[in-house]
Tab-separated table of C-alpha atoms and ligand atoms in Angstrom:
chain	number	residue	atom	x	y	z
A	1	UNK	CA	-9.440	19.105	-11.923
A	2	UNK	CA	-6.169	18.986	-13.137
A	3	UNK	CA	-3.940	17.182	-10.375
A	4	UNK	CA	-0.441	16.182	-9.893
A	5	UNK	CA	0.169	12.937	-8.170
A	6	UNK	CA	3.993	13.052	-6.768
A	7	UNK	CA	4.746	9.078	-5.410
A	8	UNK	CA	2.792	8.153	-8.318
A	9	UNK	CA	3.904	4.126	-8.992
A	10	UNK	CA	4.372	3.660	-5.131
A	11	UNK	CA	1.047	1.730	-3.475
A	12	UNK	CA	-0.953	4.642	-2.113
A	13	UNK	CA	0.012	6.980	-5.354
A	14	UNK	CA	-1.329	4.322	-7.741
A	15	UNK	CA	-4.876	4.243	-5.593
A	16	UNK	CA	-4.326	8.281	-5.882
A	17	UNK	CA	-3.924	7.604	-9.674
A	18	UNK	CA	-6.541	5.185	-10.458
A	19	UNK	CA	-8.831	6.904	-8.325
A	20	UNK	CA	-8.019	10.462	-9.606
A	21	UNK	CA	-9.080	9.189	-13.034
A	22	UNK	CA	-11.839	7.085	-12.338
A	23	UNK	CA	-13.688	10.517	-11.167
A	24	UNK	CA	-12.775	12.219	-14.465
A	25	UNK	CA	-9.830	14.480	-13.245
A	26	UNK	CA	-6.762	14.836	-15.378
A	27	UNK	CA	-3.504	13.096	-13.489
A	28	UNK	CA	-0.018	14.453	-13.849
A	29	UNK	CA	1.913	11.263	-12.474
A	30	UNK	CA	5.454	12.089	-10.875
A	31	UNK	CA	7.989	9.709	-10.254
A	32	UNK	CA	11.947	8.931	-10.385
A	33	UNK	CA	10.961	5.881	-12.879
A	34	UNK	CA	7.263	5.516	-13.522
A	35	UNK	CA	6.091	2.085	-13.521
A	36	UNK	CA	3.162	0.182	-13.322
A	37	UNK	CA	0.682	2.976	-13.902
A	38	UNK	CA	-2.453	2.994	-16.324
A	39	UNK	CA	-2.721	3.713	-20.072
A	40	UNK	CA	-5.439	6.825	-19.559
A	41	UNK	CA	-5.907	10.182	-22.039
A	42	UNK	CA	-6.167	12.012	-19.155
A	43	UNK	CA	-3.152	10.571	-17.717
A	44	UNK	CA	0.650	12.251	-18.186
A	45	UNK	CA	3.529	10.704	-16.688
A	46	UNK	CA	6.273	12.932	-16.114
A	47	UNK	CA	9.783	10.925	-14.631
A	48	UNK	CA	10.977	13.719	-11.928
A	49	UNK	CA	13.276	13.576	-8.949
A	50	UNK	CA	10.491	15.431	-6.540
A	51	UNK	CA	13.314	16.707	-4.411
A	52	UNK	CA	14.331	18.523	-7.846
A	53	UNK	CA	12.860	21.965	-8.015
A	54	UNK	CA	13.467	22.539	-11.928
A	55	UNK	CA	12.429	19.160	-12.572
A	56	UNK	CA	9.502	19.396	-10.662
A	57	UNK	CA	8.398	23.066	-12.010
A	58	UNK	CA	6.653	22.158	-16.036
A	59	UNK	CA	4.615	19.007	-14.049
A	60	UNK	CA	3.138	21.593	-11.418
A	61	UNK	CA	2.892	24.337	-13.572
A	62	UNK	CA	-0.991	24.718	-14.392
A	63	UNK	CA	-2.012	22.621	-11.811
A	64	UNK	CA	-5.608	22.543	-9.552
A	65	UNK	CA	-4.115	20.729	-6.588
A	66	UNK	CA	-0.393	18.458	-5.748
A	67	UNK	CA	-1.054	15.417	-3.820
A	68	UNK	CA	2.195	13.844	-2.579
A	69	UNK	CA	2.258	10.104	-1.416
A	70	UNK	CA	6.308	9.556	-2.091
A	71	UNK	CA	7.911	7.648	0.286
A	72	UNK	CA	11.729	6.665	1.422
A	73	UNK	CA	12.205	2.637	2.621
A	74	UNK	CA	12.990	3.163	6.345
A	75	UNK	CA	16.313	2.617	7.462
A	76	UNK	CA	18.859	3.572	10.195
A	77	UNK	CA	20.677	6.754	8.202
A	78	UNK	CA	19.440	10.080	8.269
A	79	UNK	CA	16.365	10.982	5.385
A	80	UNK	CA	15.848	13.956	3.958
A	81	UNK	CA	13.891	13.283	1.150
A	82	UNK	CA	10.435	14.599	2.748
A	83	UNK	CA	11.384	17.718	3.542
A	84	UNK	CA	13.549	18.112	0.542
A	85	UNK	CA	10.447	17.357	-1.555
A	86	UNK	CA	8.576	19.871	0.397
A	87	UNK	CA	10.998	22.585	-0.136
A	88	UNK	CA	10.977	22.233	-3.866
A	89	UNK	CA	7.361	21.720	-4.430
A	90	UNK	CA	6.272	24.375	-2.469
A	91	UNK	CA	8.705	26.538	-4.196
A	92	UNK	CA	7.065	25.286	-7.769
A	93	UNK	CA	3.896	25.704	-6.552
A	94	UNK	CA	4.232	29.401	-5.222
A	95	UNK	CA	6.126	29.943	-8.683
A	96	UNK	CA	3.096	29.325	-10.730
A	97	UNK	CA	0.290	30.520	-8.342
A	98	UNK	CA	-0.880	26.858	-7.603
A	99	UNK	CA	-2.821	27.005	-3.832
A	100	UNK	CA	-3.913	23.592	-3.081
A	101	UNK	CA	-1.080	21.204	-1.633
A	102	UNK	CA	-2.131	17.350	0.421
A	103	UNK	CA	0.967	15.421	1.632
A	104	UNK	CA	0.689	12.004	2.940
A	105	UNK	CA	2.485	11.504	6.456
A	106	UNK	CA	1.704	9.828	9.593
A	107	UNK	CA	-0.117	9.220	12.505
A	108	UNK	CA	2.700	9.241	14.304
A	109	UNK	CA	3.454	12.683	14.420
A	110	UNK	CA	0.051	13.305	16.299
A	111	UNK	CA	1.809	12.906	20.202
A	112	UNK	CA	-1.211	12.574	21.167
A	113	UNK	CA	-1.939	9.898	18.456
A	114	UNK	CA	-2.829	6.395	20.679
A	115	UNK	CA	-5.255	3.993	19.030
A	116	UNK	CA	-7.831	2.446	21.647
A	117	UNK	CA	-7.905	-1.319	22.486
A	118	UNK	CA	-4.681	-1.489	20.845
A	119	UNK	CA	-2.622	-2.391	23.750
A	120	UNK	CA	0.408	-4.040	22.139
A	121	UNK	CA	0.584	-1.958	19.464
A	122	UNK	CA	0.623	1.167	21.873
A	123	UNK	CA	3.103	-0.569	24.526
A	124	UNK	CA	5.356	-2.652	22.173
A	125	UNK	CA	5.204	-2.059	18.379
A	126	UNK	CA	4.774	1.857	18.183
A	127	UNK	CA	7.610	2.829	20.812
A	128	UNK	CA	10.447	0.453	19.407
A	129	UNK	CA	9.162	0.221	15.888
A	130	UNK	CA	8.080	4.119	15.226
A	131	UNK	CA	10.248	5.444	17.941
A	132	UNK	CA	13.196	3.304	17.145
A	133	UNK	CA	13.625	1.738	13.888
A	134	UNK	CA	11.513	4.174	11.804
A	135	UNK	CA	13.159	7.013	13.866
A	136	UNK	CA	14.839	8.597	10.387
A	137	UNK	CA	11.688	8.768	8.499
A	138	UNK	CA	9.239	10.670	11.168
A	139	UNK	CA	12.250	13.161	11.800
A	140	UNK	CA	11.975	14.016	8.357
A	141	UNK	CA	7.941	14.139	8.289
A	142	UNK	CA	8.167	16.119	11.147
A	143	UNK	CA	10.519	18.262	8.769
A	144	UNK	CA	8.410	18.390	6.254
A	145	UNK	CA	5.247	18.819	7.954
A	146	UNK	CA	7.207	21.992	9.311
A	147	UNK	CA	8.398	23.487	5.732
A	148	UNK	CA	4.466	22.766	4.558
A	149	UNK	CA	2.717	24.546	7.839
A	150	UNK	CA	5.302	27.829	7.290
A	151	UNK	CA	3.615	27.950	3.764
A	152	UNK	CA	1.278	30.310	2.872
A	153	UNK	CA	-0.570	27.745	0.747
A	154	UNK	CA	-3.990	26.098	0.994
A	155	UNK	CA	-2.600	22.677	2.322
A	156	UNK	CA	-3.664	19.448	4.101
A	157	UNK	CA	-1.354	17.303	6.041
A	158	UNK	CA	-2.798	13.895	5.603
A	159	UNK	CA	-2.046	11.543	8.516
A	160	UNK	CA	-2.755	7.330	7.709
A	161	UNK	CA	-1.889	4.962	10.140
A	162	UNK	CA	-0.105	1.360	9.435
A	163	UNK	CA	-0.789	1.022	5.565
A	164	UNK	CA	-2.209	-1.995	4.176
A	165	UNK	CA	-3.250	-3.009	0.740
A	166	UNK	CA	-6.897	-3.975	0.701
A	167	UNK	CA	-8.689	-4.157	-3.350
A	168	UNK	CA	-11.764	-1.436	-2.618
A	169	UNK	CA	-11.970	1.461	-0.863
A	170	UNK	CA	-14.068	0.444	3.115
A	171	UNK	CA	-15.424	2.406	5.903
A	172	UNK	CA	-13.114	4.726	7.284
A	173	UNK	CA	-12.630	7.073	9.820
A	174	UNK	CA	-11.306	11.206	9.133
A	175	UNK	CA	-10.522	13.117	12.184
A	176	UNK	CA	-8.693	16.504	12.975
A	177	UNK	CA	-4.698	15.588	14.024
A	178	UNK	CA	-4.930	12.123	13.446
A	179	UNK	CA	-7.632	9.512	13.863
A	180	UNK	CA	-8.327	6.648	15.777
A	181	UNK	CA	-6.837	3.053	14.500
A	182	UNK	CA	-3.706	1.386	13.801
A	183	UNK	CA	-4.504	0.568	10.105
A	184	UNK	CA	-5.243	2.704	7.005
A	185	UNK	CA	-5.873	0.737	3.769
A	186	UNK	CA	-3.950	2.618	1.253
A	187	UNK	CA	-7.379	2.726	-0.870
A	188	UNK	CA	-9.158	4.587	1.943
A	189	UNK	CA	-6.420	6.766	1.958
A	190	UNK	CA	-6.696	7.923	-1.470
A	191	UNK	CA	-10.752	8.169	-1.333
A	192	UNK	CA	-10.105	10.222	1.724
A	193	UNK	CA	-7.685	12.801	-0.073
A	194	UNK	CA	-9.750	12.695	-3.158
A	195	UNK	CA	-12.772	13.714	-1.088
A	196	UNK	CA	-10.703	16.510	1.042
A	197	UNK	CA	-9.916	18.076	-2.513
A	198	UNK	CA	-13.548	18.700	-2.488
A	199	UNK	CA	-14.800	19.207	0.988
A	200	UNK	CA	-12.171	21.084	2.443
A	201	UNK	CA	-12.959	20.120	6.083
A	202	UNK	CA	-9.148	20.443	7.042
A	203	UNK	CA	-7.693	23.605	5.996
A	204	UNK	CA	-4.040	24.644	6.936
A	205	UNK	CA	-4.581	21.821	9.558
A	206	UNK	CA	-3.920	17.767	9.719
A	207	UNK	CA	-6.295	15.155	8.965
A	208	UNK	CA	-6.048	11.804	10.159
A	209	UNK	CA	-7.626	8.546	8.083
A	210	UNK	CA	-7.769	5.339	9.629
A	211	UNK	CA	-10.142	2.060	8.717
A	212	UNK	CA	-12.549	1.033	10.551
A	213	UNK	CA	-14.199	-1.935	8.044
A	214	UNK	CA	-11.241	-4.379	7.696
A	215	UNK	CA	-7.989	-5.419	9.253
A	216	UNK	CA	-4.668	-6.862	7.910
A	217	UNK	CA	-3.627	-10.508	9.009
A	218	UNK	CA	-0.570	-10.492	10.410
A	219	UNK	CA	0.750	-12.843	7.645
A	220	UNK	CA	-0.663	-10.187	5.005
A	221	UNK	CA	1.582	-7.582	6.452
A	222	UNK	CA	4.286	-9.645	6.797
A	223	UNK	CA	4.175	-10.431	2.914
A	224	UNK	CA	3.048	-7.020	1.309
A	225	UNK	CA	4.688	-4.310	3.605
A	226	UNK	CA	7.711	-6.181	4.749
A	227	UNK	CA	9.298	-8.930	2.181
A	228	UNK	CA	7.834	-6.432	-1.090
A	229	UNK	CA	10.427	-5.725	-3.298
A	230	UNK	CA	12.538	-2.171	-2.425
A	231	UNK	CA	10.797	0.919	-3.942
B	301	LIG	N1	4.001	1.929	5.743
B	301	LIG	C1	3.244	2.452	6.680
B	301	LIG	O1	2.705	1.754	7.538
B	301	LIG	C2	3.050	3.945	6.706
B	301	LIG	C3	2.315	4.520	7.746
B	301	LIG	C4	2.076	5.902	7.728
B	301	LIG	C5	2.598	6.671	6.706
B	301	LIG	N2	3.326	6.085	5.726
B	301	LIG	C6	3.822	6.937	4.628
B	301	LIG	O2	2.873	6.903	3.580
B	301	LIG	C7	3.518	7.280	2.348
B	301	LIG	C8	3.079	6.351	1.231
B	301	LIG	O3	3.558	5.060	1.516
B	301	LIG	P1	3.515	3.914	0.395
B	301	LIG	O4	3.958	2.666	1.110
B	301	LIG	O5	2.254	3.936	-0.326
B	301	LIG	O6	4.604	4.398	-0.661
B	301	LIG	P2	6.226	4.187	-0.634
B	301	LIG	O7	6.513	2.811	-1.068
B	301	LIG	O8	6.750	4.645	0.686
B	301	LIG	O9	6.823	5.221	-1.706
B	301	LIG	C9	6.095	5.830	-2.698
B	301	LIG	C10	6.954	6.235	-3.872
B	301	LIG	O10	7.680	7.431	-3.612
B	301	LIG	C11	8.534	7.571	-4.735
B	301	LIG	N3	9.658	8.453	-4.429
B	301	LIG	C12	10.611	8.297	-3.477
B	301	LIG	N4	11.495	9.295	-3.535
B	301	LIG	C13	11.085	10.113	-4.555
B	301	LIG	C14	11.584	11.297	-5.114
B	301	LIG	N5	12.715	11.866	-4.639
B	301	LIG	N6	10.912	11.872	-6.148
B	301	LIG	C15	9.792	11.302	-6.661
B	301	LIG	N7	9.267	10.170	-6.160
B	301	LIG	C16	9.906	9.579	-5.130
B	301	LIG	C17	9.008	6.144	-5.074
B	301	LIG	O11	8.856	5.902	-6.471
B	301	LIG	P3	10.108	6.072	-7.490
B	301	LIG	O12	11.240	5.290	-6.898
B	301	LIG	O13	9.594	5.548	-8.782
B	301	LIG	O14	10.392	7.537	-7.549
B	301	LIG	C18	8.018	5.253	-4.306
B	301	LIG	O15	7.442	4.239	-5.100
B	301	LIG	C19	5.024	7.258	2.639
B	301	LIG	O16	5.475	8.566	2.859
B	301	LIG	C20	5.101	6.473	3.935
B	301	LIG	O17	6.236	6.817	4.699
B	301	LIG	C21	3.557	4.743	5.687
């Protein structure tokens, strides 16, 4: 297949990358400055504001499938860069008759989304540090989870939980809306996408991935999602 990776030097759009060639498909890598991505003959790096329809346009055109992992660092002022990205891809992609669109968002915009035996996380982390701090960012999923659903394309809302870097894709969970944990390694996420390009078990609809195999220490977090370098 020939598929473009948007978000493609962030964490979960290299796993999309490496994994993307390591099955034999040809990757189309989008992103405002593309670092730290593979040498590969099947891989073409394209540097492209995604919020950019004309930039975005020659990278989709001819196309199987987009798969969109960009991301914004959370902060206090409003974000439009999801739904922004949204806009302009699915224009692209309706320009030159490419169907099959995944979009990495979040758990969180499943309300019905509450991990079991997670009671901290449920009564302390998610409502100050979703609801509050990460406010900006879910209003703009939730945007662009709307621009994608009024589509008429062949697209999969992919919801992870907390992302984590782990080295090898684990046992994980895929449910319908969202599944059931607080983690998602950002490998299992891309296996899971990869393998929804296939199966096509969620349709037009939203599919949750969470692990189930490992867990992040606390000081792990700390030091790969919090104190990493901006993106
Ligand atoms: N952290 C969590 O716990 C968590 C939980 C659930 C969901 N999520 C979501 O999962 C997604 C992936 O997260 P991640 O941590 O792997 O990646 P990330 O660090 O959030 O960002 C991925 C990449 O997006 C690219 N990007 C940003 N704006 C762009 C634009 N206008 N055009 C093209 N590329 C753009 C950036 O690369 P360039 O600067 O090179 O363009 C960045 O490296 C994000 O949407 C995140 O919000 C995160």
């Amino acid at each position: 297949m020939r598929i473009v990776v948007i978000g493609a030097s962030g964490p979960t759009g290299r796993q999309l990358t490496g994994q993307a060639l390591a099955a034999g498909h040809h990757v189309t890598a989008v992103s405002r400055r593309p670092r730290g991505l593979p040498r590969h003959d099947d891989l073409t790096v394209v540097a492209a504001d995604a919020t950019d329809p004309a930039a975005i346009e020659p990278a989709v055109a001819g196309a199987d499938a987009v798969l969109s992992a960009l991301g914004v660092t959370p902060s206090r002022k409003p974000v439009t860069t999801y739904s922004a990205a949204a806009t302009a891809v699915v224009t692209a992609m309706r320009r030159h008759g490419v169907r099959r669109l995944m979009v990495v968002s979040s758990s969180v915009l499943d309300p019905a989304w509450r991990p079991s035996n997670a009671f901290f996380f449920n009564h302390v982390l998610d409502p100050y540090v979703n609801r509050v701090l990460v406010r900006q960012v879910h209003q703009d999923m939730r945007r662009m989870e709307e621009v994608i659903r009024a589509s008429d394309l062949d697209w999969t809302v992919v919801r992870p939980s907390g992302l984590f870097e782990h080295p090898t894709v684990t046992d994980h969970l895929v449910a319908d809306g969202s599944a059931d944990g607080v983690f998602t390694a950002r490998a299992d996420l891309a296996a899971a996408m990869l393998r929804e390009l296939d199966e096509r078990r969620f349709p037009r609809r939203a599919m949750g991935v969470a692990t189930t195999a490992v867990k992040p220490g606390l000081v792990q977090l700390v030091r790969d999602e919090v104190l990493r370098s901006p993106r």
